[in-house]
CSV table of C-alpha atoms in Angstrom, one decimal:
chain,number,residue,atom,x,y,z
A,1,MET,CA,-0.1,0.2,0.0
A,2,ARG,CA,1.2,3.3,-1.0
A,3,ILE,CA,1.1,5.7,2.2
A,4,ARG,CA,2.0,9.4,2.0
A,5,PHE,CA,1.1,12.6,3.5
A,6,LEU,CA,-1.3,14.9,1.8
A,7,LEU,CA,-0.1,18.8,2.6
A,8,GLY,CA,-2.9,21.0,3.0
A,9,ALA,CA,-5.7,18.5,2.2
A,10,THR,CA,-9.2,20.1,2.9
A,11,VAL,CA,-12.7,18.1,3.2
A,12,ALA,CA,-14.9,18.8,0.1
A,13,VAL,CA,-18.0,20.0,1.3
A,14,CYS,CA,-21.1,20.9,-0.7
A,15,ALA,CA,-21.5,24.8,-0.5
A,16,ALA,CA,-25.3,24.1,-0.4
A,17,GLY,CA,-24.6,21.9,3.1
A,18,VAL,CA,-23.3,24.7,4.7
A,19,ALA,CA,-25.6,27.4,3.9
A,20,HIS,CA,-28.2,25.3,4.6
A,21,ALA,CA,-26.9,23.7,7.7
A,22,GLU,CA,-29.1,20.3,8.8
A,23,ASP,CA,-29.3,18.3,11.8
A,24,ILE,CA,-28.4,14.7,10.6
A,25,GLU,CA,-29.4,11.7,12.6
A,26,VAL,CA,-26.6,8.8,12.2
A,27,THR,CA,-27.4,5.4,13.7
A,28,HIS,CA,-24.5,3.2,14.4
A,29,TRP,CA,-23.7,-0.1,16.7
A,30,TRP,CA,-20.2,1.6,17.8
A,31,THR,CA,-20.6,1.7,22.1
A,32,SER,CA,-17.5,0.6,23.3
A,33,GLY,CA,-15.0,2.5,24.9
A,34,SER,CA,-12.6,3.0,21.8
A,35,GLU,CA,-15.5,2.9,19.0
A,36,ALA,CA,-17.2,5.7,21.0
A,37,ALA,CA,-14.0,7.6,20.8
A,38,ALA,CA,-13.7,6.6,17.2
A,39,VAL,CA,-17.0,7.7,15.6
A,40,ALA,CA,-16.3,11.2,17.9
A,41,GLU,CA,-14.0,11.8,15.3
A,42,PHE,CA,-16.7,11.6,12.6
A,43,ALA,CA,-18.9,13.7,14.1
A,44,LYS,CA,-16.5,16.4,15.3
A,45,ALA,CA,-15.4,16.9,11.4
A,46,PHE,CA,-19.2,16.9,10.3
A,47,ASP,CA,-20.1,19.3,12.9
A,48,ALA,CA,-17.2,21.6,11.5
A,49,THR,CA,-19.0,21.9,8.1
A,50,GLY,CA,-22.0,23.8,9.6
A,51,ASN,CA,-24.0,20.8,9.9
A,52,LYS,CA,-24.9,18.9,13.2
A,53,TRP,CA,-24.1,15.3,13.9
A,54,VAL,CA,-27.2,13.8,15.8
A,55,ASP,CA,-25.8,10.6,17.4
A,56,GLY,CA,-28.1,7.3,17.0
A,57,ALA,CA,-26.0,4.6,18.4
A,58,ILE,CA,-28.0,1.5,19.3
A,59,ALA,CA,-26.5,-0.3,22.2
A,60,GLY,CA,-25.3,-3.8,21.3
A,61,SER,CA,-23.8,-5.7,18.1
A,62,GLY,CA,-24.6,-5.3,14.4
A,63,GLY,CA,-27.1,-8.2,14.9
A,64,VAL,CA,-29.2,-6.1,17.2
A,65,ALA,CA,-28.9,-3.0,15.4
A,66,ARG,CA,-29.6,-3.7,11.9
A,67,PRO,CA,-33.1,-4.9,12.4
A,68,VAL,CA,-33.9,-1.7,14.4
A,69,MET,CA,-32.2,0.4,11.4
A,70,VAL,CA,-33.9,-1.6,8.7
A,71,SER,CA,-37.6,-1.5,10.7
A,72,ARG,CA,-37.2,2.4,10.7
A,73,ILE,CA,-36.2,2.6,7.1
A,74,THR,CA,-38.8,0.4,5.8
A,75,GLY,CA,-41.5,2.1,8.3
A,76,GLY,CA,-41.0,5.6,7.1
A,77,ASP,CA,-39.0,6.9,9.9
A,78,PRO,CA,-35.2,7.3,8.1
A,79,MET,CA,-32.5,8.6,10.0
A,80,GLY,CA,-30.1,10.6,7.9
A,81,ALA,CA,-27.1,8.2,7.6
A,82,THR,CA,-26.5,4.5,8.8
A,83,GLN,CA,-24.1,2.1,9.5
A,84,PHE,CA,-24.1,-1.4,7.7
A,85,ASN,CA,-21.0,-3.8,7.0
A,86,HIS,CA,-19.3,-4.1,3.4
A,87,GLY,CA,-21.5,-6.7,1.6
A,88,GLN,CA,-25.0,-7.4,1.1
A,89,GLN,CA,-27.0,-6.2,4.3
A,90,ALA,CA,-28.6,-3.2,2.4
A,91,LYS,CA,-29.4,-4.8,-1.0
A,92,GLU,CA,-32.8,-5.4,-0.4
A,93,LEU,CA,-33.3,-1.7,0.8
A,94,VAL,CA,-31.5,-0.4,-2.2
A,95,GLU,CA,-33.3,-2.8,-4.5
A,96,ALA,CA,-36.6,-1.1,-3.0
A,97,GLY,CA,-35.6,2.3,-3.9
A,98,LEU,CA,-35.2,3.1,0.0
A,99,MET,CA,-31.5,4.2,0.1
A,100,ARG,CA,-29.8,7.1,-2.1
A,101,SER,CA,-27.0,6.7,-4.9
A,102,LEU,CA,-23.9,8.3,-4.1
A,103,GLU,CA,-22.7,8.0,-7.8
A,104,ASP,CA,-22.5,11.4,-8.6
A,105,VAL,CA,-20.8,12.2,-5.5
A,106,ALA,CA,-18.1,9.3,-5.9
A,107,LYS,CA,-17.5,10.0,-9.5
A,108,ALA,CA,-17.0,13.5,-8.8
A,109,ASP,CA,-14.5,13.0,-6.0
A,110,GLY,CA,-12.9,10.0,-7.7
A,111,TRP,CA,-13.7,7.5,-5.1
A,112,ARG,CA,-12.7,4.3,-7.7
A,113,ASP,CA,-9.3,5.4,-7.8
A,114,ILE,CA,-8.5,6.1,-4.0
A,115,VAL,CA,-10.2,3.5,-2.3
A,116,HIS,CA,-8.0,0.4,-2.0
A,117,PRO,CA,-8.6,-2.6,-2.6
A,118,ALA,CA,-11.3,-2.0,-5.2
A,119,SER,CA,-13.3,-4.8,-3.7
A,120,ILE,CA,-14.2,-2.4,-0.7
A,121,LEU,CA,-16.1,0.1,-3.2
A,122,GLN,CA,-17.6,-2.7,-5.2
A,123,SER,CA,-19.4,-3.8,-1.9
A,124,CYS,CA,-21.3,-0.5,-2.1
A,125,GLU,CA,-22.3,-0.9,-5.7
A,126,ILE,CA,-25.3,-2.4,-7.3
A,127,ASP,CA,-26.1,-2.3,-10.7
A,128,GLY,CA,-23.1,-0.2,-11.7
A,129,GLU,CA,-23.9,2.6,-9.0
A,130,ILE,CA,-22.3,3.6,-5.6
A,131,TYR,CA,-24.9,3.4,-2.8
A,132,CYS,CA,-22.6,3.6,0.2
A,133,VAL,CA,-19.3,5.3,1.7
A,134,PRO,CA,-16.8,2.7,3.3
A,135,VAL,CA,-14.9,4.2,6.0
A,136,ASN,CA,-12.7,1.6,7.2
A,137,ILE,CA,-11.2,-2.0,6.4
A,138,HIS,CA,-11.5,-4.7,9.2
A,139,SER,CA,-9.7,-7.7,9.0
A,140,GLN,CA,-11.0,-10.0,11.1
A,141,LEU,CA,-8.3,-12.7,10.9
A,142,TRP,CA,-6.3,-12.0,14.2
A,143,LEU,CA,-5.2,-13.4,17.6
A,144,TRP,CA,-4.9,-11.3,20.3
A,145,LEU,CA,-2.4,-12.5,23.6
A,146,SER,CA,-1.5,-10.7,26.6
A,147,ASN,CA,1.9,-10.9,27.3
A,148,ASP,CA,1.1,-10.7,31.0
A,149,ALA,CA,-0.9,-13.8,31.2
A,150,PHE,CA,2.1,-15.8,29.6
A,151,GLU,CA,4.5,-14.1,31.7
A,152,LYS,CA,2.6,-15.1,34.9
A,153,ALA,CA,2.4,-18.6,33.8
A,154,GLY,CA,5.9,-18.6,33.2
A,155,LEU,CA,5.5,-19.1,29.4
A,156,LYS,CA,7.0,-17.6,26.3
A,157,VAL,CA,4.2,-15.6,24.3
A,158,PRO,CA,3.4,-17.8,21.5
A,159,THR,CA,3.9,-17.0,17.9
A,160,ASN,CA,1.3,-19.2,16.2
A,161,TRP,CA,-1.7,-21.2,16.9
A,162,GLU,CA,-0.1,-24.3,17.4
A,163,GLU,CA,2.1,-23.0,20.2
A,164,PHE,CA,-0.8,-21.1,21.8
A,165,VAL,CA,-2.7,-24.4,22.0
A,166,ALA,CA,0.5,-26.2,23.2
A,167,ALA,CA,0.4,-23.3,26.4
A,168,ALA,CA,-3.3,-24.0,27.2
A,169,PRO,CA,-2.7,-26.6,30.1
A,170,ASP,CA,0.0,-24.4,32.0
A,171,LEU,CA,-2.0,-21.5,31.5
A,172,ARG,CA,-5.1,-23.4,33.3
A,173,LYS,CA,-2.6,-24.6,36.0
A,174,ALA,CA,-1.9,-20.9,36.6
A,175,GLY,CA,-5.6,-19.9,36.9
A,176,ILE,CA,-5.7,-18.2,33.5
A,177,GLN,CA,-8.6,-18.6,31.0
A,178,PRO,CA,-6.7,-19.9,27.4
A,179,LEU,CA,-9.4,-18.6,25.0
A,180,VAL,CA,-12.0,-15.9,25.8
A,181,ILE,CA,-15.0,-16.2,23.5
A,182,GLY,CA,-18.2,-13.8,24.4
A,183,GLN,CA,-21.6,-15.1,24.0
A,184,GLN,CA,-22.6,-13.2,21.1
A,185,PRO,CA,-23.0,-15.5,18.3
A,186,TRP,CA,-21.1,-13.7,15.7
A,187,GLN,CA,-18.0,-14.2,17.6
A,188,ALA,CA,-18.4,-18.0,17.3
A,189,ALA,CA,-18.7,-17.4,13.6
A,190,LEU,CA,-15.5,-15.5,13.8
A,191,VAL,CA,-13.5,-17.9,15.4
A,192,PHE,CA,-14.7,-20.5,12.6
A,193,GLN,CA,-13.7,-18.0,10.1
A,194,ASN,CA,-10.1,-17.5,11.5
A,195,LEU,CA,-9.7,-21.4,11.7
A,196,VAL,CA,-10.7,-22.0,8.3
A,197,ALA,CA,-8.6,-19.2,6.9
A,198,ALA,CA,-5.5,-20.0,8.9
A,199,ILE,CA,-5.6,-23.9,9.2
A,200,ALA,CA,-7.4,-24.8,6.3
A,201,GLY,CA,-5.6,-22.1,4.6
A,202,PRO,CA,-6.4,-19.1,1.9
A,203,GLU,CA,-7.3,-21.0,-1.0
A,204,VAL,CA,-9.6,-23.6,0.8
A,205,TYR,CA,-11.4,-20.5,2.8
A,206,LYS,CA,-12.1,-18.9,-0.7
A,207,GLN,CA,-13.5,-22.2,-2.1
A,208,VAL,CA,-15.4,-22.7,1.1
A,209,ILE,CA,-16.6,-19.0,2.2
A,210,THR,CA,-16.4,-17.2,-0.9
A,211,ASP,CA,-17.5,-19.8,-3.8
A,212,LYS,CA,-19.6,-21.8,-1.7
A,213,ASN,CA,-18.0,-24.9,-3.0
A,214,VAL,CA,-19.7,-27.5,-0.8
A,215,ASP,CA,-17.4,-30.1,-2.1
A,216,ALA,CA,-14.5,-28.4,-0.2
A,217,VAL,CA,-16.1,-29.0,3.1
A,218,ASN,CA,-15.2,-32.5,2.9
A,219,THR,CA,-11.3,-32.2,2.2
A,220,PRO,CA,-8.3,-33.0,4.3
A,221,GLU,CA,-7.7,-29.3,4.7
A,222,MET,CA,-11.0,-28.6,6.5
A,223,ASP,CA,-10.5,-31.6,8.5
A,224,LYS,CA,-7.8,-29.9,10.0
A,225,ALA,CA,-9.9,-26.9,10.4
A,226,PHE,CA,-12.7,-28.8,12.1
A,227,ALA,CA,-10.1,-30.4,14.5
A,228,ALA,CA,-8.7,-26.8,15.3
A,229,LEU,CA,-12.3,-26.1,16.1
A,230,VAL,CA,-13.0,-28.8,18.4
A,231,THR,CA,-10.1,-27.6,20.4
A,232,ALA,CA,-10.9,-23.9,20.5
A,233,ARG,CA,-14.1,-25.1,21.9
A,234,GLU,CA,-12.0,-26.9,24.6
A,235,LEU,CA,-9.9,-23.9,25.2
A,236,ALA,CA,-12.9,-21.4,25.6
A,237,THR,CA,-14.6,-23.6,28.4
A,238,GLY,CA,-14.9,-21.3,31.1
A,239,SER,CA,-15.5,-17.9,29.2
A,240,ASN,CA,-18.2,-16.0,31.3
A,241,VAL,CA,-18.7,-12.9,29.4
A,242,GLN,CA,-21.1,-11.6,26.7
A,243,GLU,CA,-19.6,-8.8,24.8
A,244,TRP,CA,-16.7,-8.7,22.5
A,245,ASN,CA,-15.3,-5.9,24.5
A,246,GLN,CA,-15.5,-7.3,27.5
A,247,ALA,CA,-13.6,-10.3,26.3
A,248,THR,CA,-11.0,-8.1,25.2
A,249,THR,CA,-10.7,-6.6,28.7
A,250,MET,CA,-10.1,-9.8,30.0
A,251,VAL,CA,-7.1,-10.2,27.6
A,252,ILE,CA,-6.1,-6.8,28.7
A,253,LYS,CA,-6.3,-7.5,32.3
A,254,GLY,CA,-4.3,-10.8,32.3
A,255,GLY,CA,-7.3,-12.9,33.2
A,256,ALA,CA,-7.5,-14.8,29.7
A,257,ALA,CA,-4.5,-15.3,27.7
A,258,GLY,CA,-6.0,-14.8,24.0
A,259,GLN,CA,-9.0,-13.8,22.0
A,260,ILE,CA,-9.7,-14.5,18.3
A,261,MET,CA,-11.1,-11.2,17.1
A,262,GLY,CA,-10.9,-8.5,14.4
A,263,ASP,CA,-8.3,-5.8,14.3
A,264,TRP,CA,-11.0,-3.3,16.2
A,265,ALA,CA,-9.7,-5.2,19.4
A,266,GLN,CA,-6.8,-2.9,19.1
A,267,GLY,CA,-8.9,0.0,19.8
A,268,GLU,CA,-9.6,-1.4,23.6
A,269,PHE,CA,-6.0,-1.7,23.9
A,270,ALA,CA,-5.2,1.6,22.9
A,271,ILE,CA,-7.8,3.2,25.1
A,272,ALA,CA,-6.1,0.9,27.6
A,273,GLU,CA,-2.9,2.7,27.2
A,274,GLN,CA,-1.6,-0.6,26.2
A,275,VAL,CA,1.5,-1.1,23.7
A,276,ALA,CA,1.6,-3.5,21.0
A,277,GLY,CA,4.6,-5.6,21.1
A,278,LYS,CA,5.1,-4.7,24.8
A,279,ASP,CA,1.8,-5.4,26.6
A,280,TYR,CA,0.2,-7.6,24.1
A,281,THR,CA,0.8,-9.6,20.9
A,282,CYS,CA,-1.0,-9.6,17.6
A,283,LEU,CA,-0.9,-12.4,15.2
A,284,PRO,CA,-2.5,-12.1,11.7
A,285,GLY,CA,-3.8,-15.1,10.3
A,286,LEU,CA,-3.3,-16.8,13.9
A,287,GLY,CA,0.6,-16.8,13.6
A,288,VAL,CA,-0.1,-19.5,10.7
A,289,SER,CA,-0.5,-17.5,7.7
A,290,ASP,CA,-0.1,-14.1,6.3
A,291,ILE,CA,-3.5,-13.1,5.3
A,292,VAL,CA,-6.3,-10.4,6.1
A,293,SER,CA,-9.9,-10.0,5.3
A,294,THR,CA,-11.7,-7.1,4.0
A,295,GLY,CA,-14.9,-6.5,6.0
A,296,GLY,CA,-15.6,-3.3,7.5
A,297,ASP,CA,-18.1,-0.6,7.7
A,298,ALA,CA,-19.6,1.8,5.3
A,299,PHE,CA,-22.7,4.2,5.5
A,300,TYR,CA,-25.7,4.4,3.6
A,301,PHE,CA,-28.1,7.3,3.5
A,302,PRO,CA,-32.0,6.8,2.9
A,303,ALA,CA,-33.7,8.5,0.2
A,304,ILE,CA,-35.2,11.5,1.7
A,305,ASP,CA,-37.1,14.1,-0.4
A,306,ASP,CA,-35.4,17.1,0.9
A,307,PRO,CA,-32.8,18.9,-1.1
A,308,LYS,CA,-31.1,20.6,2.3
A,309,ILE,CA,-30.9,17.1,3.8
A,310,ALA,CA,-29.7,15.8,0.6
A,311,ALA,CA,-26.8,18.1,0.6
A,312,ALA,CA,-26.0,17.2,4.2
A,313,GLN,CA,-25.9,13.6,3.5
A,314,GLU,CA,-23.5,14.4,0.5
A,315,ALA,CA,-21.2,16.8,2.9
A,316,LEU,CA,-21.4,13.7,5.6
A,317,ALA,CA,-20.5,11.3,2.7
A,318,ARG,CA,-17.4,13.5,1.8
A,319,VAL,CA,-16.1,14.2,5.4
A,320,MET,CA,-16.1,10.2,6.0
A,321,ILE,CA,-14.1,9.5,3.1
A,322,SER,CA,-11.6,12.5,3.4
A,323,PRO,CA,-7.7,12.2,4.4
A,324,GLU,CA,-8.1,13.6,7.3
A,325,ALA,CA,-11.1,12.0,9.2
A,326,GLN,CA,-10.1,8.8,7.6
A,327,VAL,CA,-6.8,8.9,9.8
A,328,ALA,CA,-8.2,10.3,12.7
A,329,PHE,CA,-11.2,7.7,13.0
A,330,ASN,CA,-9.3,4.8,11.9
A,331,LEU,CA,-6.5,5.4,14.5
A,332,LYS,CA,-8.7,5.1,17.3
A,333,LYS,CA,-11.0,2.4,15.7
A,334,GLY,CA,-7.9,0.1,15.1
A,335,SER,CA,-9.1,-0.3,11.7
A,336,MET,CA,-7.2,0.3,8.3
A,337,PRO,CA,-8.3,3.4,6.4
A,338,VAL,CA,-10.1,2.6,2.5
A,339,ARG,CA,-7.6,5.2,1.4
A,340,SER,CA,-4.1,4.5,0.1
A,341,ASP,CA,-3.1,8.0,-0.1
A,342,VAL,CA,-2.9,9.0,3.8
A,343,ASP,CA,-0.4,9.7,6.4
A,344,LEU,CA,0.0,6.5,9.0
A,345,THR,CA,3.0,7.7,10.8
A,346,ALA,CA,1.2,7.2,13.9
A,347,ALA,CA,0.2,3.5,13.3
A,348,ASN,CA,1.2,1.1,15.9
A,349,ASP,CA,2.9,-2.4,15.2
A,350,CYS,CA,-0.2,-4.4,14.5
A,351,MET,CA,-1.8,-2.0,12.1
A,352,ARG,CA,1.3,-2.0,10.4
A,353,LYS,CA,1.3,-5.7,10.1
A,354,GLY,CA,-2.0,-5.2,8.4
A,355,LEU,CA,-1.2,-2.7,5.9
A,356,ASP,CA,2.0,-4.8,5.0
A,357,ILE,CA,-0.2,-7.9,4.5
A,358,LEU,CA,-3.0,-5.9,2.7
A,359,ALA,CA,-0.3,-4.4,0.0
A,360,ASN,CA,1.7,-7.7,0.1
A,361,GLY,CA,0.2,-10.6,1.4
A,362,THR,CA,-3.3,-12.3,0.7
A,363,VAL,CA,-6.4,-10.8,1.0
A,364,VAL,CA,-9.7,-12.7,1.3
A,365,ASP,CA,-13.3,-11.4,1.4
A,366,GLY,CA,-14.9,-10.9,4.8
A,367,LEU,CA,-17.8,-13.2,5.7
A,368,ASP,CA,-20.3,-10.4,5.3
A,369,GLN,CA,-19.0,-9.7,1.6
A,370,ALA,CA,-18.9,-13.5,1.0
A,371,LEU,CA,-22.2,-14.5,2.5
A,372,SER,CA,-25.9,-13.1,2.4
A,373,ALA,CA,-27.2,-11.7,5.7
A,374,ASP,CA,-29.5,-14.7,6.4
A,375,ALA,CA,-26.6,-17.2,5.8
A,376,SER,CA,-24.2,-15.3,8.0
A,377,ASN,CA,-26.6,-15.3,10.9
A,378,GLN,CA,-27.2,-18.9,10.0
A,379,LEU,CA,-23.5,-19.7,10.7
A,380,SER,CA,-23.4,-17.8,13.6
A,381,ASP,CA,-26.5,-19.6,15.4
A,382,LEU,CA,-24.6,-22.7,14.3
A,383,MET,CA,-21.3,-21.8,15.6
A,384,ILE,CA,-22.6,-20.4,19.3
A,385,GLN,CA,-24.5,-23.8,19.5
A,386,PHE,CA,-21.2,-25.7,18.5
A,387,PHE,CA,-19.4,-23.8,21.4
A,388,ASN,CA,-22.2,-23.9,23.9
A,389,GLN,CA,-22.8,-27.8,23.3
A,390,PRO,CA,-19.7,-29.8,24.0
A,391,ASP,CA,-21.1,-32.9,22.8
A,392,MET,CA,-22.2,-31.3,19.4
A,393,PRO,CA,-20.3,-33.6,16.6
A,394,VAL,CA,-18.3,-32.1,13.8
A,395,GLU,CA,-20.3,-34.1,11.3
A,396,LYS,CA,-23.7,-32.0,12.3
A,397,VAL,CA,-21.7,-28.7,11.8
A,398,LYS,CA,-20.6,-30.2,8.4
A,399,GLU,CA,-24.0,-30.8,7.4
A,400,SER,CA,-25.1,-27.5,8.5
A,401,LEU,CA,-22.8,-25.7,7.1
A,402,ILE,CA,-23.3,-27.2,3.6
A,403,GLY,CA,-26.9,-26.2,4.0
A,404,ILE,CA,-25.9,-22.5,4.6
A,405,LEU,CA,-23.4,-22.3,1.6
A,406,GLN,CA,-26.4,-23.7,-0.6
A,407,LEU,CA,-28.8,-21.5,1.1
A,408,SER,CA,-26.3,-18.2,-0.1
A,409,SER,CA,-25.1,-19.4,-3.2
């Protein structure tokens, strides 16, 4: 990825948006400490245009917030802008004519030239038109380790999944939870995603998750991933938290040795004033493979028949993708910017690892890009059931996974 500093770069703001300042309600599910700090950067930048960000945070995960957002839009009570993940979550709303196209703004500002990789913006494209502004790249493929936990147990910090698994018995003896997973279903699906990508490998991941090749589910490589899934269930026994950030806090405090989580976890480490490489260790691809996924967040804008609101929506879209806001937001969020032409000299070691892999390593689709919303929800439900039922066999998971892939193909 090409990283440079844009001297004197300014946020392009529609003149009408300044002349006719509007209050714009923005709904999202960013409520953890680091998430709130990150979204405040967008709010500050938007308020500077003369408009007003009205925060519509919805507590809980995207799975909790999205039905509320969709219900409001379809029920005739739309917000000014709303968060969704990259992928197909807003496709039906767009096809119903309920979301406004940003194609004119994207063309005028050259979004197709500045967004990297191109697949990120393509996730916003339906029938050749751009309907959302992508704000970050979140790779879900990371293992986060507490250096303090391993020191307490008299162990070296692992460099890969195999070493992490081998350390589990000594961690238990030291009273440390080896692997912590919260009870939100998507967290369990994310663990499965990581194991397929790292243990089965990127090529098999693409066959199974992206191409929905059901024959690939029964390969020797996937058998290794399923065996690792059973191991992960054993390591996670004793996890007693609900939210993902509660699990991250356990790692930060040394009560748990590791967490499989997306790179947004490093926002929590940052707000706790922990230093990458010193207080915690991050292993992309579980330390097995140099691989990142390109999930993340984007904002869509409901179609509202009011030129003043439309102008303010355009101003917000331009703010979100501006160089300054991209840097300020993503440094606090723990994600990578969607632009390849911004200054990231303040990036920590973990973000740099992600950026290097994004530029030179293997990049795969995130779950929300590859699977339909229904299929993604079904995978999450299947995986949390597996983690909560120690006697659930892998063969049942395989059978259910094949049905989910067929649903999404």
